[in-house]
Short mmCIF file of C-alpha atoms and ligand atoms in Angstrom, two decimals:
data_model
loop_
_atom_site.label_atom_id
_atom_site.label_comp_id
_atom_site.label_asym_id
_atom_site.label_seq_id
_atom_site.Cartn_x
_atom_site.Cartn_y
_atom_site.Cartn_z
CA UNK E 594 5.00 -20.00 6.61
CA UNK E 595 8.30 -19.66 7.63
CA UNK E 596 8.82 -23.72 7.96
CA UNK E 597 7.29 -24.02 4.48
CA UNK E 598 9.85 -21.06 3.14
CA UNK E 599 13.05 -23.45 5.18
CA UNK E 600 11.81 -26.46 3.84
CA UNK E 601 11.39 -25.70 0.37
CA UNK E 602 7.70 -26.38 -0.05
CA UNK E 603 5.18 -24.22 -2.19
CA UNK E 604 3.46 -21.10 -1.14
CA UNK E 605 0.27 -21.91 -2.38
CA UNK E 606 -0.58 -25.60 -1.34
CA UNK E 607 1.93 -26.48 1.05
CA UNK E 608 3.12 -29.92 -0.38
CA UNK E 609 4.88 -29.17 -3.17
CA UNK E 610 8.37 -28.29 -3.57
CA UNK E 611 9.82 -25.67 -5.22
CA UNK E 612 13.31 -27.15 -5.62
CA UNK E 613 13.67 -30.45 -7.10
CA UNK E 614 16.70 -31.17 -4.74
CA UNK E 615 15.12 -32.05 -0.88
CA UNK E 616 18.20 -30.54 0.73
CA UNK E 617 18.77 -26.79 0.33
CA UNK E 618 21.36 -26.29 2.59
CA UNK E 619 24.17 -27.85 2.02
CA UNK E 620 23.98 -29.04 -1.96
CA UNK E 621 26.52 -27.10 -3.85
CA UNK E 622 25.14 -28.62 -7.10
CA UNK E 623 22.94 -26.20 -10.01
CA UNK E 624 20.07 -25.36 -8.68
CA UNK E 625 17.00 -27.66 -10.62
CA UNK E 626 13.80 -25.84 -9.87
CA UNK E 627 10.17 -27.09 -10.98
CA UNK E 628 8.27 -24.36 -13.33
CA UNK E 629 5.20 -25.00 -11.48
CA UNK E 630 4.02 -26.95 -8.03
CA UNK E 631 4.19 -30.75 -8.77
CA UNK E 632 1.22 -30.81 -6.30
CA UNK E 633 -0.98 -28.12 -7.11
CA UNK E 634 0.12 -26.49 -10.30
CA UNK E 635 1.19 -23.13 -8.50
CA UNK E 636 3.30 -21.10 -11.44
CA UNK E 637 6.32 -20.27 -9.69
CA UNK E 638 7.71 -17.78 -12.67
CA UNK E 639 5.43 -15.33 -12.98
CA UNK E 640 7.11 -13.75 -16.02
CA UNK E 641 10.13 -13.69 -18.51
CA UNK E 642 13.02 -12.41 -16.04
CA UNK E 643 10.69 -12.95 -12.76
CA UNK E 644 13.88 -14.21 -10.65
CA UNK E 645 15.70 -11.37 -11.75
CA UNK E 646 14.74 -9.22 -8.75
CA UNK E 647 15.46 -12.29 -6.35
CA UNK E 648 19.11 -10.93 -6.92
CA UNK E 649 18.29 -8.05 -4.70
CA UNK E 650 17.22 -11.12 -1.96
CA UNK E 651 20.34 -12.79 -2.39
CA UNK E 652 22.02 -9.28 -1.66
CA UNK E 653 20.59 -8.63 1.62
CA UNK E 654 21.29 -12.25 2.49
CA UNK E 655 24.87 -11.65 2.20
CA UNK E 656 25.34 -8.56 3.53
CA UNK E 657 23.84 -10.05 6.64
CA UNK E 658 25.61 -12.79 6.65
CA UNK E 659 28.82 -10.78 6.26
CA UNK E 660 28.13 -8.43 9.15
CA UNK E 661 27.21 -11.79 11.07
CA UNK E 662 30.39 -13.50 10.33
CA UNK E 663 32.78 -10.25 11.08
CA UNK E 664 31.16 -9.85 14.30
CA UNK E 665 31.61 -13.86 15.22
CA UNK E 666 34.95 -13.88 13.83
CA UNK E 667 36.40 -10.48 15.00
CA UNK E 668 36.92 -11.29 18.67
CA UNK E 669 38.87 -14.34 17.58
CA UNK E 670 41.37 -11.39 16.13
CA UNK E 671 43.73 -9.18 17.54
CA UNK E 672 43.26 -5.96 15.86
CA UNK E 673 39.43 -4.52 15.17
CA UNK E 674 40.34 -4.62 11.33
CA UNK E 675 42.57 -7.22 10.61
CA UNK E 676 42.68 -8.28 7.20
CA UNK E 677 42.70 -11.60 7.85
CA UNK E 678 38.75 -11.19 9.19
CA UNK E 679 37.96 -10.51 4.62
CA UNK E 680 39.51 -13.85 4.42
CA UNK E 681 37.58 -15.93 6.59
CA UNK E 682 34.42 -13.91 5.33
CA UNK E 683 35.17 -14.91 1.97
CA UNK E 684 35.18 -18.47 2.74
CA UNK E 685 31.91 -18.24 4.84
CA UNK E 686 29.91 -16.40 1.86
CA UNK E 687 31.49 -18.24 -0.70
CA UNK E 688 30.16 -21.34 1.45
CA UNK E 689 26.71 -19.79 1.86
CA UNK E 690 26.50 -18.86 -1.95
CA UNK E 691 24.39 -21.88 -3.13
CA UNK E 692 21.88 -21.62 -0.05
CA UNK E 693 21.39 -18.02 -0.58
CA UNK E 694 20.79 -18.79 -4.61
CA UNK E 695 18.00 -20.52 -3.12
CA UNK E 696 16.73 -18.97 -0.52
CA UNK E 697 16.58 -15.68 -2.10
CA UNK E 698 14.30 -17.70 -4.81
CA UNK E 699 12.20 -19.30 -2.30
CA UNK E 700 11.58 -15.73 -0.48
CA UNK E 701 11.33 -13.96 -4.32
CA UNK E 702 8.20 -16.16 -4.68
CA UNK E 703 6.88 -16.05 -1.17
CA UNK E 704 6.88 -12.13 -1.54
CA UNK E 705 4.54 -12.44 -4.35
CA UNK E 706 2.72 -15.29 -4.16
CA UNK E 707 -0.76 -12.97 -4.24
CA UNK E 708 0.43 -11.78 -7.56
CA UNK E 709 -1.25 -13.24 -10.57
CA UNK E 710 -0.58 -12.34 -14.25
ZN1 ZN Z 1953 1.61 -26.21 -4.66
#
């Protein structure tokens, strides 16, 4: 599951992607996403306002990654707070903002993938 969430691929057949773009990670163009599997016909918004709560995804995402990225970055400066540290994670999340956009889709429909309307 977790190689079918990082490469973009349905939850329900496998085959299909979710993204019409192949690369996820580094494509900092608008996301173009299929309404349903190509493949199997898997309806990826379940509802009006579905990918609303994939916001709360995205959230986590980058919270994580910010933690992540002060605790690389902070031994590289001199004092435990420097202000130059919100700087360099700006850059990283701002970086990161696209592939979380999508991940936090991709996991948003993995989560309910069971659910049917
Ligand atoms: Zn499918």
């Amino acid at each position: 599951m977790m190689k079918n969430i990082l490469t973009n691929k349905c939850p329900h057949c496998g085959i299909g992607r979710i993204f019409k773009e192949t690369n996820i990670y580094f494509n900092f163009r608008r996301p173009q996403m299929y309404g349903q599997c190509p493949t199997c016909g898997f309806n990826y918004q379940k509802e009006l306002g579905f990918f609303f709560g994939a916001m709360y995804v995205s959230y986590v995402l980058t919270v994580a990654q910010g933690i992540a990225t002060f605790l690389m970055a902070s031994p590289f400066f001199e004092e435990r707070f420097d202000l130059g540290i919100v700087g360099v994670i700006a850059v990283v999340l701002v970086l990161l903002s696209s592939f979380n956009m999508r991940l936090s889709r991709i996991l948003w429909i993995y989560l309910f993938k069971e659910y049917r309307k």
